[in-house]
């Protein structure tokens, strides 16, 4: 039971419901959060509201009574803008705006509360005036305000319709002295089309020209294109037909991009093209004429070599222009100087009024050189870098490089094949002297004088095994249909050596190891030149000796060597030991890498530092790989700069410069500054002192909007690049809070460490607020950030009215608001509260004469309704697309459906295509919903598909 009372009933009274009696005090029974109403008695008055409940401390909220303001919060429709100026196309859908009453903090315009009228007699009458009625039309001249906006109600709603191009102000005023009127809203109504200028075109050719339209095109609207000089420029609606001085097209919303073809009859000068759309002033576009330019593209322009049997393409066009129907046909041909070297198909290509490109296939036939010359029947010559094009047909050689291989070792060789060698082609590889070198397909198979392998790519890998320490053998690879290639395998001495000259390990290391490897040696110097595998068929045992067995010894004094092999060490005491390799029979002593200095150092105490430490936060630090002999021993932990960072054994106690903990026990570092580097040290007798740097940085509260996961009732928000989208019928949207580290100056680059919390002495209660409470409020704020690391800390965004608002967490002392991350994971999150909408899923093209089942569902961010809802679905062009409730029933321009209570889907309907080009818009309307539009593309199945 909550008990609430006013400190000054003459100024402020309380009510438990909107229409309840206003009293000095009230009691409310609730199992969780509760809502109450404050009734201000006079402008300028103030009072404190005291709240009590059994078992809870007393709480007080202050109320200031201010003169209410009329606010115009939200626009819906095809309108853009901000700060009092809005732009819309002359053909744009009507825009809806909503006025409401709002109490605004005079010291902070972003702070305030939505207001209710006490009764119908207290409703505020607001007059609406348009300064230019010929430009803009308002649906109401007076609106009555009594409550925050309700999307299912018309209270406070006003529709604004553009009439003509121009500017107009929307002025709100009220004779009621109890309210403040808002500033006028300035509207700019623009033309609904855009034109590309200027337009270049080559003489004797034509180009497609389109006009972009925006908005809903009125019936009986047309666009006229007119040439000012028909002797030089004609206009056609079909590229296959000779144009005329002008052309007129009827417009509709299903085809908002009218297209014509501009046909050039000259190659110089320019001609104005006049474009006239019903109801608007004409505009002029300049068409510029130029000489035709023949272009070509081909891989041969970058590499003019082609292998026998290989093919490539050459494509050519006149800058993608097509010939005009009144000009002679343009034929492109590709001539060859030597048909025994190259073949071109086809011999020629005739460009048509609908096909601007010619494509030729060029095939290499035999080694040699030939030139390709591109010719055009209209006499236009291609640029010199393209014409003529000299092409060389040559078989790329087999490539095989020689190798030096050590005695009793195996070295890899690589055979590179030219393009065109078929997969699984058998390749024969042989050694000229099997007494010195053998061949194998892998390092794990025994060598043979000759092997066969199947080609599986352009590179074939195999191995050469050395049987001697001097001389050479010729390695030959034969590829049927291509040829052969020979390389030299040079036999050299081999030896065993360390992979390093010096290594350091600590006394208690759990991974103390070094490596030995077999090397091919330079015959003159015996220096290692390449690490190689031990060949199959022999066993190489290597002895390891330590000159200081009191410091370190190998666990196994002998290792069997195949490839680079580890030698596991046992560390006994700090100091240096020299490890020596004893060469096995058949191997030579290398001039280097025979001895390794192995240093055993005191073991450090290893600390796991998660990352940067934010100001006024703390992180847990853990030991890792603690030697058994150190566990539980008293260890000194210190901060190099306690003015910036302290250490503590308890997360609930502010730390100090130094603490004593048992080795292996976690402790905490606590940041006091946002800049600099502080060293954390750990010391224990018999161990090396550890000092790890900790970077101090800024901290902030990162907000993350959560998308509703349940498909049964859905609701919440849809997350997009510009914020979270929700509706008045979406319920709440969870917002998670996390402590992040970031740049202290800019708030950029916020990161979420694994474990990060507020340090002791910092209030963990975080207030999250909405900058526009008339649009949305925050539930469960404040929240505490002192829960365990596994806890999910969140608040809920509750939509209140249509519009935009920003959600932000008030940062603790020293914190910075995060910036520069995702729109739905940042220090500030934009929430957009809109009218609810619908979803029909993606719609592929619909073939003429066919029908498709379409499922109509609530948009993902809309919850189900407690009552049924009528829906209307309408085609914007019934001559091209119809809608029907039944697949077997001929469709109509519109149908009605009903969304049942508690159900997300309104069911299915059918769309029936009567045309094969363009697209048709479906409009879905329902009370309290935004008008939702979907474009249905229509397909032409009679057109051939080019492969």
PDB file of C-alpha atoms in Angstrom, residues 681-947:
ATOM      1  CA  UNK A 681      53.428  -5.267  -8.990  1.00  0.00           C
ATOM      2  CA  UNK A 682      53.421  -8.602  -7.159  1.00  0.00           C
ATOM      3  CA  UNK A 683      56.394  -9.760  -5.058  1.00  0.00           C
ATOM      4  CA  UNK A 684      57.136 -12.973  -3.151  1.00  0.00           C
ATOM      5  CA  UNK A 685      60.434 -14.245  -1.734  1.00  0.00           C
ATOM      6  CA  UNK A 686      62.136 -16.645  -4.133  1.00  0.00           C
ATOM      7  CA  UNK A 687      60.205 -15.367  -7.165  1.00  0.00           C
ATOM      8  CA  UNK A 688      60.928 -12.644  -9.705  1.00  0.00           C
ATOM      9  CA  UNK A 689      59.011  -9.450  -9.041  1.00  0.00           C
ATOM     10  CA  UNK A 690      56.128  -8.974 -11.470  1.00  0.00           C
ATOM     11  CA  UNK A 691      55.159  -5.531 -12.786  1.00  0.00           C
ATOM     12  CA  UNK A 692      52.368  -5.245 -15.362  1.00  0.00           C
ATOM     13  CA  UNK A 693      51.127  -1.953 -16.844  1.00  0.00           C
ATOM     14  CA  UNK A 694      47.464  -0.994 -16.496  1.00  0.00           C
ATOM     15  CA  UNK A 695      46.189   1.692 -18.847  1.00  0.00           C
ATOM     16  CA  UNK A 696      43.754   4.107 -17.217  1.00  0.00           C
ATOM     17  CA  UNK A 697      40.958   5.399 -19.389  1.00  0.00           C
ATOM     18  CA  UNK A 698      37.478   6.868 -19.287  1.00  0.00           C
ATOM     19  CA  UNK A 699      34.321   5.010 -18.309  1.00  0.00           C
ATOM     20  CA  UNK A 700      30.704   5.301 -19.366  1.00  0.00           C
ATOM     21  CA  UNK A 701      27.303   3.642 -19.164  1.00  0.00           C
ATOM     22  CA  UNK A 702      26.613   1.840 -22.449  1.00  0.00           C
ATOM     23  CA  UNK A 703      22.944   1.371 -23.327  1.00  0.00           C
ATOM     24  CA  UNK A 704      21.848  -1.508 -25.577  1.00  0.00           C
ATOM     25  CA  UNK A 705      18.302  -1.704 -26.936  1.00  0.00           C
ATOM     26  CA  UNK A 706      17.043  -5.289 -27.051  1.00  0.00           C
ATOM     27  CA  UNK A 707      14.884  -6.655 -29.852  1.00  0.00           C
ATOM     28  CA  UNK A 708      11.877  -8.749 -28.870  1.00  0.00           C
ATOM     29  CA  UNK A 709      12.733 -12.425 -29.343  1.00  0.00           C
ATOM     30  CA  UNK A 710       9.348 -14.093 -28.846  1.00  0.00           C
ATOM     31  CA  UNK A 711       7.386 -14.567 -32.092  1.00  0.00           C
ATOM     32  CA  UNK A 712       4.152 -15.389 -30.263  1.00  0.00           C
ATOM     33  CA  UNK A 713       3.188 -11.937 -29.019  1.00  0.00           C
ATOM     34  CA  UNK A 714       6.179  -9.913 -30.317  1.00  0.00           C
ATOM     35  CA  UNK A 715       6.159  -6.165 -29.713  1.00  0.00           C
ATOM     36  CA  UNK A 716       9.101  -4.210 -28.383  1.00  0.00           C
ATOM     37  CA  UNK A 717      11.214  -2.471 -31.010  1.00  0.00           C
ATOM     38  CA  UNK A 718      12.608  -3.075 -34.463  1.00  0.00           C
ATOM     39  CA  UNK A 719      16.280  -2.093 -34.402  1.00  0.00           C
ATOM     40  CA  UNK A 720      17.602  -0.121 -37.384  1.00  0.00           C
ATOM     41  CA  UNK A 721      20.659   1.928 -38.309  1.00  0.00           C
ATOM     42  CA  UNK A 722      19.067   5.134 -37.001  1.00  0.00           C
ATOM     43  CA  UNK A 723      17.631   3.810 -33.746  1.00  0.00           C
ATOM     44  CA  UNK A 724      14.846   1.715 -32.257  1.00  0.00           C
ATOM     45  CA  UNK A 725      11.369   1.810 -33.820  1.00  0.00           C
ATOM     46  CA  UNK A 726       8.371   1.054 -31.643  1.00  0.00           C
ATOM     47  CA  UNK A 727       4.663   1.891 -31.482  1.00  0.00           C
ATOM     48  CA  UNK A 728       1.951   2.680 -28.960  1.00  0.00           C
ATOM     49  CA  UNK A 729       0.926  -0.986 -29.259  1.00  0.00           C
ATOM     50  CA  UNK A 730       4.374  -2.517 -28.763  1.00  0.00           C
ATOM     51  CA  UNK A 731       4.636  -2.716 -25.005  1.00  0.00           C
ATOM     52  CA  UNK A 732       8.014  -2.000 -23.500  1.00  0.00           C
ATOM     53  CA  UNK A 733      11.494  -2.335 -24.991  1.00  0.00           C
ATOM     54  CA  UNK A 734      14.260  -3.602 -22.647  1.00  0.00           C
ATOM     55  CA  UNK A 735      17.449  -1.532 -22.524  1.00  0.00           C
ATOM     56  CA  UNK A 736      20.502  -3.214 -20.993  1.00  0.00           C
ATOM     57  CA  UNK A 737      23.087  -1.194 -19.063  1.00  0.00           C
ATOM     58  CA  UNK A 738      26.793  -2.043 -18.959  1.00  0.00           C
ATOM     59  CA  UNK A 739      29.846  -0.252 -17.661  1.00  0.00           C
ATOM     60  CA  UNK A 740      32.201   0.381 -20.606  1.00  0.00           C
ATOM     61  CA  UNK A 741      35.706   1.761 -20.965  1.00  0.00           C
ATOM     62  CA  UNK A 742      36.169   4.512 -23.556  1.00  0.00           C
ATOM     63  CA  UNK A 743      38.030   7.657 -24.545  1.00  0.00           C
ATOM     64  CA  UNK A 744      37.623  10.050 -21.627  1.00  0.00           C
ATOM     65  CA  UNK A 745      37.484  13.161 -23.839  1.00  0.00           C
ATOM     66  CA  UNK A 746      35.226  12.078 -26.714  1.00  0.00           C
ATOM     67  CA  UNK A 747      33.404   8.993 -25.415  1.00  0.00           C
ATOM     68  CA  UNK A 748      34.496   7.140 -28.565  1.00  0.00           C
ATOM     69  CA  UNK A 749      35.497   3.468 -28.946  1.00  0.00           C
ATOM     70  CA  UNK A 750      33.458   2.077 -26.025  1.00  0.00           C
ATOM     71  CA  UNK A 751      34.443  -1.488 -25.107  1.00  0.00           C
ATOM     72  CA  UNK A 752      32.872  -3.959 -22.701  1.00  0.00           C
ATOM     73  CA  UNK A 753      35.464  -5.720 -20.501  1.00  0.00           C
ATOM     74  CA  UNK A 754      34.528  -9.155 -19.212  1.00  0.00           C
ATOM     75  CA  UNK A 755      34.285  -8.001 -15.591  1.00  0.00           C
ATOM     76  CA  UNK A 756      33.927  -4.302 -14.789  1.00  0.00           C
ATOM     77  CA  UNK A 757      31.939  -2.678 -11.996  1.00  0.00           C
ATOM     78  CA  UNK A 758      31.744   0.584 -10.084  1.00  0.00           C
ATOM     79  CA  UNK A 759      34.331   0.962  -7.349  1.00  0.00           C
ATOM     80  CA  UNK A 760      33.341   1.450  -3.681  1.00  0.00           C
ATOM     81  CA  UNK A 761      32.298   5.018  -2.880  1.00  0.00           C
ATOM     82  CA  UNK A 762      30.467   5.528  -6.203  1.00  0.00           C
ATOM     83  CA  UNK A 763      26.673   5.436  -5.964  1.00  0.00           C
ATOM     84  CA  UNK A 764      25.577   2.412  -8.047  1.00  0.00           C
ATOM     85  CA  UNK A 765      22.092   3.876  -8.613  1.00  0.00           C
ATOM     86  CA  UNK A 766      21.890   4.980 -12.250  1.00  0.00           C
ATOM     87  CA  UNK A 767      19.042   7.159 -13.520  1.00  0.00           C
ATOM     88  CA  UNK A 768      17.970   6.516 -17.112  1.00  0.00           C
ATOM     89  CA  UNK A 769      15.681   9.115 -18.641  1.00  0.00           C
ATOM     90  CA  UNK A 770      13.874  10.038 -21.837  1.00  0.00           C
ATOM     91  CA  UNK A 771      14.529  13.550 -23.148  1.00  0.00           C
ATOM     92  CA  UNK A 772      10.937  13.781 -24.384  1.00  0.00           C
ATOM     93  CA  UNK A 773       8.612  12.182 -21.817  1.00  0.00           C
ATOM     94  CA  UNK A 774       5.638  13.022 -24.054  1.00  0.00           C
ATOM     95  CA  UNK A 775       6.960  10.364 -26.443  1.00  0.00           C
ATOM     96  CA  UNK A 776       8.283   7.784 -24.009  1.00  0.00           C
ATOM     97  CA  UNK A 777       9.161   7.189 -20.371  1.00  0.00           C
ATOM     98  CA  UNK A 778      11.594   4.875 -18.593  1.00  0.00           C
ATOM     99  CA  UNK A 779      10.344   2.171 -16.248  1.00  0.00           C
ATOM    100  CA  UNK A 780      12.408   0.607 -13.433  1.00  0.00           C
ATOM    101  CA  UNK A 781      14.752   3.605 -13.261  1.00  0.00           C
ATOM    102  CA  UNK A 782      16.941   4.110 -11.311  1.00  0.00           C
ATOM    103  CA  UNK A 783      18.747   0.762 -11.466  1.00  0.00           C
ATOM    104  CA  UNK A 784      21.708  -0.457  -9.468  1.00  0.00           C
ATOM    105  CA  UNK A 785      24.956  -1.459 -11.142  1.00  0.00           C
ATOM    106  CA  UNK A 786      26.280  -3.438  -8.170  1.00  0.00           C
ATOM    107  CA  UNK A 787      24.743  -6.789  -9.173  1.00  0.00           C
ATOM    108  CA  UNK A 788      26.940  -9.778  -9.959  1.00  0.00           C
ATOM    109  CA  UNK A 789      28.700 -10.014 -13.288  1.00  0.00           C
ATOM    110  CA  UNK A 790      26.170 -12.585 -14.529  1.00  0.00           C
ATOM    111  CA  UNK A 791      23.183 -10.320 -13.825  1.00  0.00           C
ATOM    112  CA  UNK A 792      21.429  -8.563 -16.691  1.00  0.00           C
ATOM    113  CA  UNK A 793      20.787  -4.978 -15.606  1.00  0.00           C
ATOM    114  CA  UNK A 794      18.086  -3.271 -17.622  1.00  0.00           C
ATOM    115  CA  UNK A 795      15.293  -0.714 -17.746  1.00  0.00           C
ATOM    116  CA  UNK A 796      12.245  -0.581 -20.015  1.00  0.00           C
ATOM    117  CA  UNK A 797      11.256   2.065 -22.540  1.00  0.00           C
ATOM    118  CA  UNK A 798       7.486   2.680 -22.421  1.00  0.00           C
ATOM    119  CA  UNK A 799       5.972   4.497 -25.446  1.00  0.00           C
ATOM    120  CA  UNK A 800       3.613   7.325 -24.443  1.00  0.00           C
ATOM    121  CA  UNK A 801       3.009   9.344 -27.634  1.00  0.00           C
ATOM    122  CA  UNK A 802       4.094   9.511 -31.255  1.00  0.00           C
ATOM    123  CA  UNK A 803       7.406  11.163 -32.005  1.00  0.00           C
ATOM    124  CA  UNK A 804      11.126  10.887 -31.366  1.00  0.00           C
ATOM    125  CA  UNK A 805      13.010  10.899 -28.095  1.00  0.00           C
ATOM    126  CA  UNK A 806      16.467  10.112 -26.848  1.00  0.00           C
ATOM    127  CA  UNK A 807      17.216   7.759 -23.965  1.00  0.00           C
ATOM    128  CA  UNK A 808      20.329   8.495 -21.930  1.00  0.00           C
ATOM    129  CA  UNK A 809      21.784   7.358 -18.617  1.00  0.00           C
ATOM    130  CA  UNK A 810      22.903  10.075 -16.217  1.00  0.00           C
ATOM    131  CA  UNK A 811      26.577   9.165 -15.717  1.00  0.00           C
ATOM    132  CA  UNK A 812      28.238   8.700 -12.312  1.00  0.00           C
ATOM    133  CA  UNK A 813      30.974  11.181 -11.308  1.00  0.00           C
ATOM    134  CA  UNK A 814      33.878  11.272 -13.766  1.00  0.00           C
ATOM    135  CA  UNK A 815      32.036   9.182 -16.362  1.00  0.00           C
ATOM    136  CA  UNK A 816      31.721  10.127 -20.053  1.00  0.00           C
ATOM    137  CA  UNK A 817      28.650   9.439 -22.201  1.00  0.00           C
ATOM    138  CA  UNK A 818      29.641   6.844 -24.859  1.00  0.00           C
ATOM    139  CA  UNK A 819      29.516   7.946 -28.510  1.00  0.00           C
ATOM    140  CA  UNK A 820      30.318   6.652 -31.962  1.00  0.00           C
ATOM    141  CA  UNK A 821      29.048   3.075 -31.617  1.00  0.00           C
ATOM    142  CA  UNK A 822      25.876   1.515 -33.074  1.00  0.00           C
ATOM    143  CA  UNK A 823      22.689   3.572 -33.001  1.00  0.00           C
ATOM    144  CA  UNK A 824      21.069   0.934 -30.773  1.00  0.00           C
ATOM    145  CA  UNK A 825      24.149   0.397 -28.587  1.00  0.00           C
ATOM    146  CA  UNK A 826      25.496   3.728 -27.443  1.00  0.00           C
ATOM    147  CA  UNK A 827      25.451   6.263 -24.654  1.00  0.00           C
ATOM    148  CA  UNK A 828      22.300   7.717 -26.205  1.00  0.00           C
ATOM    149  CA  UNK A 829      19.664   5.736 -28.084  1.00  0.00           C
ATOM    150  CA  UNK A 830      17.122   7.311 -30.402  1.00  0.00           C
ATOM    151  CA  UNK A 831      13.617   5.887 -30.043  1.00  0.00           C
ATOM    152  CA  UNK A 832      11.052   6.517 -32.772  1.00  0.00           C
ATOM    153  CA  UNK A 833       7.439   5.961 -31.725  1.00  0.00           C
ATOM    154  CA  UNK A 834       5.263   5.582 -34.824  1.00  0.00           C
ATOM    155  CA  UNK A 835       1.842   4.310 -35.718  1.00  0.00           C
ATOM    156  CA  UNK A 836       1.761   0.501 -36.020  1.00  0.00           C
ATOM    157  CA  UNK A 837       2.199  -1.126 -39.420  1.00  0.00           C
ATOM    158  CA  UNK A 838       1.992  -4.394 -41.325  1.00  0.00           C
ATOM    159  CA  UNK A 839       4.287  -6.940 -42.913  1.00  0.00           C
ATOM    160  CA  UNK A 840       3.733  -9.118 -46.008  1.00  0.00           C
ATOM    161  CA  UNK A 841       7.333 -10.273 -46.439  1.00  0.00           C
ATOM    162  CA  UNK A 842       9.503  -9.869 -49.562  1.00  0.00           C
ATOM    163  CA  UNK A 843       7.593 -10.095 -52.841  1.00  0.00           C
ATOM    164  CA  UNK A 844       9.370 -11.507 -55.943  1.00  0.00           C
ATOM    165  CA  UNK A 845       8.074 -10.552 -59.434  1.00  0.00           C
ATOM    166  CA  UNK A 846       4.571 -11.829 -60.197  1.00  0.00           C
ATOM    167  CA  UNK A 847       4.018 -13.251 -63.682  1.00  0.00           C
ATOM    168  CA  UNK A 848       1.124 -12.019 -65.811  1.00  0.00           C
ATOM    169  CA  UNK A 849      -1.925 -14.255 -65.550  1.00  0.00           C
ATOM    170  CA  UNK A 850      -0.854 -15.789 -62.238  1.00  0.00           C
ATOM    171  CA  UNK A 851      -1.900 -15.321 -58.617  1.00  0.00           C
ATOM    172  CA  UNK A 852       0.082 -15.517 -55.389  1.00  0.00           C
ATOM    173  CA  UNK A 853      -0.907 -16.154 -51.794  1.00  0.00           C
ATOM    174  CA  UNK A 854       0.190 -13.288 -49.529  1.00  0.00           C
ATOM    175  CA  UNK A 855       0.146 -13.499 -45.738  1.00  0.00           C
ATOM    176  CA  UNK A 856      -0.658 -10.307 -43.830  1.00  0.00           C
ATOM    177  CA  UNK A 857       0.912 -10.075 -40.373  1.00  0.00           C
ATOM    178  CA  UNK A 858       1.399  -7.407 -37.785  1.00  0.00           C
ATOM    179  CA  UNK A 859       4.794  -5.752 -38.009  1.00  0.00           C
ATOM    180  CA  UNK A 860       7.304  -7.439 -35.696  1.00  0.00           C
ATOM    181  CA  UNK A 861       7.215  -4.585 -33.174  1.00  0.00           C
ATOM    182  CA  UNK A 862       3.417  -4.634 -32.715  1.00  0.00           C
ATOM    183  CA  UNK A 863       1.729  -6.725 -30.012  1.00  0.00           C
ATOM    184  CA  UNK A 864      -1.593  -8.447 -30.522  1.00  0.00           C
ATOM    185  CA  UNK A 865      -4.849  -6.568 -29.868  1.00  0.00           C
ATOM    186  CA  UNK A 866      -7.557  -7.292 -27.324  1.00  0.00           C
ATOM    187  CA  UNK A 867     -10.290  -6.478 -29.880  1.00  0.00           C
ATOM    188  CA  UNK A 868     -10.715  -7.257 -33.569  1.00  0.00           C
ATOM    189  CA  UNK A 869      -9.509  -4.762 -36.168  1.00  0.00           C
ATOM    190  CA  UNK A 870     -10.941  -4.089 -39.679  1.00  0.00           C
ATOM    191  CA  UNK A 871      -8.393  -3.888 -42.523  1.00  0.00           C
ATOM    192  CA  UNK A 872      -8.653  -2.648 -46.114  1.00  0.00           C
ATOM    193  CA  UNK A 873      -6.247  -3.768 -48.853  1.00  0.00           C
ATOM    194  CA  UNK A 874      -6.360  -1.789 -52.110  1.00  0.00           C
ATOM    195  CA  UNK A 875      -4.540  -1.933 -55.460  1.00  0.00           C
ATOM    196  CA  UNK A 876      -3.322   1.413 -56.822  1.00  0.00           C
ATOM    197  CA  UNK A 877      -3.898   0.214 -60.421  1.00  0.00           C
ATOM    198  CA  UNK A 878      -6.712  -2.341 -60.840  1.00  0.00           C
ATOM    199  CA  UNK A 879      -6.005  -2.527 -64.587  1.00  0.00           C
ATOM    200  CA  UNK A 880      -2.718  -4.260 -63.750  1.00  0.00           C
ATOM    201  CA  UNK A 881      -3.149  -5.899 -60.328  1.00  0.00           C
ATOM    202  CA  UNK A 882      -6.205  -7.135 -58.407  1.00  0.00           C
ATOM    203  CA  UNK A 883      -6.676  -8.485 -54.879  1.00  0.00           C
ATOM    204  CA  UNK A 884      -8.931 -11.345 -53.787  1.00  0.00           C
ATOM    205  CA  UNK A 885      -9.750 -13.393 -50.671  1.00  0.00           C
ATOM    206  CA  UNK A 886     -10.020 -16.585 -52.770  1.00  0.00           C
ATOM    207  CA  UNK A 887      -7.658 -18.051 -55.380  1.00  0.00           C
ATOM    208  CA  UNK A 888     -10.601 -19.141 -57.527  1.00  0.00           C
ATOM    209  CA  UNK A 889     -12.409 -15.787 -57.417  1.00  0.00           C
ATOM    210  CA  UNK A 890     -11.640 -12.913 -59.764  1.00  0.00           C
ATOM    211  CA  UNK A 891     -10.082 -10.081 -57.822  1.00  0.00           C
ATOM    212  CA  UNK A 892     -11.211  -6.518 -57.286  1.00  0.00           C
ATOM    213  CA  UNK A 893      -9.619  -3.164 -56.591  1.00  0.00           C
ATOM    214  CA  UNK A 894      -9.912  -3.674 -52.814  1.00  0.00           C
ATOM    215  CA  UNK A 895     -10.870  -6.229 -50.184  1.00  0.00           C
ATOM    216  CA  UNK A 896     -11.620  -6.154 -46.466  1.00  0.00           C
ATOM    217  CA  UNK A 897     -10.124  -8.402 -43.802  1.00  0.00           C
ATOM    218  CA  UNK A 898     -10.308  -8.628 -40.014  1.00  0.00           C
ATOM    219  CA  UNK A 899      -7.494  -9.136 -37.540  1.00  0.00           C
ATOM    220  CA  UNK A 900      -8.927 -11.258 -34.735  1.00  0.00           C
ATOM    221  CA  UNK A 901      -8.223 -10.418 -31.105  1.00  0.00           C
ATOM    222  CA  UNK A 902      -5.061 -11.989 -29.712  1.00  0.00           C
ATOM    223  CA  UNK A 903      -3.809 -13.092 -33.162  1.00  0.00           C
ATOM    224  CA  UNK A 904      -0.752 -11.763 -35.020  1.00  0.00           C
ATOM    225  CA  UNK A 905      -1.859 -12.719 -38.523  1.00  0.00           C
ATOM    226  CA  UNK A 906      -4.897 -11.368 -40.347  1.00  0.00           C
ATOM    227  CA  UNK A 907      -4.753 -14.379 -42.636  1.00  0.00           C
ATOM    228  CA  UNK A 908      -3.973 -14.539 -46.335  1.00  0.00           C
ATOM    229  CA  UNK A 909      -5.190 -12.938 -49.538  1.00  0.00           C
ATOM    230  CA  UNK A 910      -4.311 -13.310 -53.208  1.00  0.00           C
ATOM    231  CA  UNK A 911      -2.780 -10.879 -55.662  1.00  0.00           C
ATOM    232  CA  UNK A 912      -3.546 -11.399 -59.366  1.00  0.00           C
ATOM    233  CA  UNK A 913      -1.309  -9.937 -62.111  1.00  0.00           C
ATOM    234  CA  UNK A 914      -2.934  -8.538 -65.280  1.00  0.00           C
ATOM    235  CA  UNK A 915       0.238  -6.986 -66.723  1.00  0.00           C
ATOM    236  CA  UNK A 916       3.860  -7.956 -67.189  1.00  0.00           C
ATOM    237  CA  UNK A 917       5.857  -4.740 -66.670  1.00  0.00           C
ATOM    238  CA  UNK A 918       6.563  -2.264 -63.889  1.00  0.00           C
ATOM    239  CA  UNK A 919       5.111  -2.553 -60.416  1.00  0.00           C
ATOM    240  CA  UNK A 920       1.830  -1.826 -58.636  1.00  0.00           C
ATOM    241  CA  UNK A 921       1.510  -0.481 -55.110  1.00  0.00           C
ATOM    242  CA  UNK A 922      -0.691  -2.152 -52.489  1.00  0.00           C
ATOM    243  CA  UNK A 923      -2.080   0.099 -49.769  1.00  0.00           C
ATOM    244  CA  UNK A 924      -3.040  -1.452 -46.406  1.00  0.00           C
ATOM    245  CA  UNK A 925      -5.115   0.720 -44.079  1.00  0.00           C
ATOM    246  CA  UNK A 926      -6.651   0.153 -40.651  1.00  0.00           C
ATOM    247  CA  UNK A 927      -7.932   2.432 -37.849  1.00  0.00           C
ATOM    248  CA  UNK A 928      -5.051   3.767 -35.781  1.00  0.00           C
ATOM    249  CA  UNK A 929      -2.433   2.275 -38.132  1.00  0.00           C
ATOM    250  CA  UNK A 930      -0.025   4.030 -40.449  1.00  0.00           C
ATOM    251  CA  UNK A 931      -1.000   3.643 -44.093  1.00  0.00           C
ATOM    252  CA  UNK A 932       1.374   0.887 -45.228  1.00  0.00           C
ATOM    253  CA  UNK A 933       2.508   0.501 -48.832  1.00  0.00           C
ATOM    254  CA  UNK A 934       4.108  -2.446 -50.621  1.00  0.00           C
ATOM    255  CA  UNK A 935       5.282  -2.409 -54.251  1.00  0.00           C
ATOM    256  CA  UNK A 936       4.510  -5.632 -56.161  1.00  0.00           C
ATOM    257  CA  UNK A 937       6.865  -6.097 -59.171  1.00  0.00           C
ATOM    258  CA  UNK A 938       5.322  -7.620 -62.303  1.00  0.00           C
ATOM    259  CA  UNK A 939       7.277 -10.066 -64.484  1.00  0.00           C
ATOM    260  CA  UNK A 940       7.404 -10.527 -68.282  1.00  0.00           C
ATOM    261  CA  UNK A 941       7.783 -14.253 -68.941  1.00  0.00           C
ATOM    262  CA  UNK A 942       7.722 -13.751 -72.744  1.00  0.00           C
ATOM    263  CA  UNK A 943      11.133 -12.071 -72.807  1.00  0.00           C
ATOM    264  CA  UNK A 944      14.056 -14.457 -73.455  1.00  0.00           C
ATOM    265  CA  UNK A 945      16.686 -14.941 -70.793  1.00  0.00           C
ATOM    266  CA  UNK A 946      20.253 -14.300 -71.947  1.00  0.00           C
ATOM    267  CA  UNK A 947      22.705 -16.893 -70.625  1.00  0.00           C
TER     268      UNK A 947
END
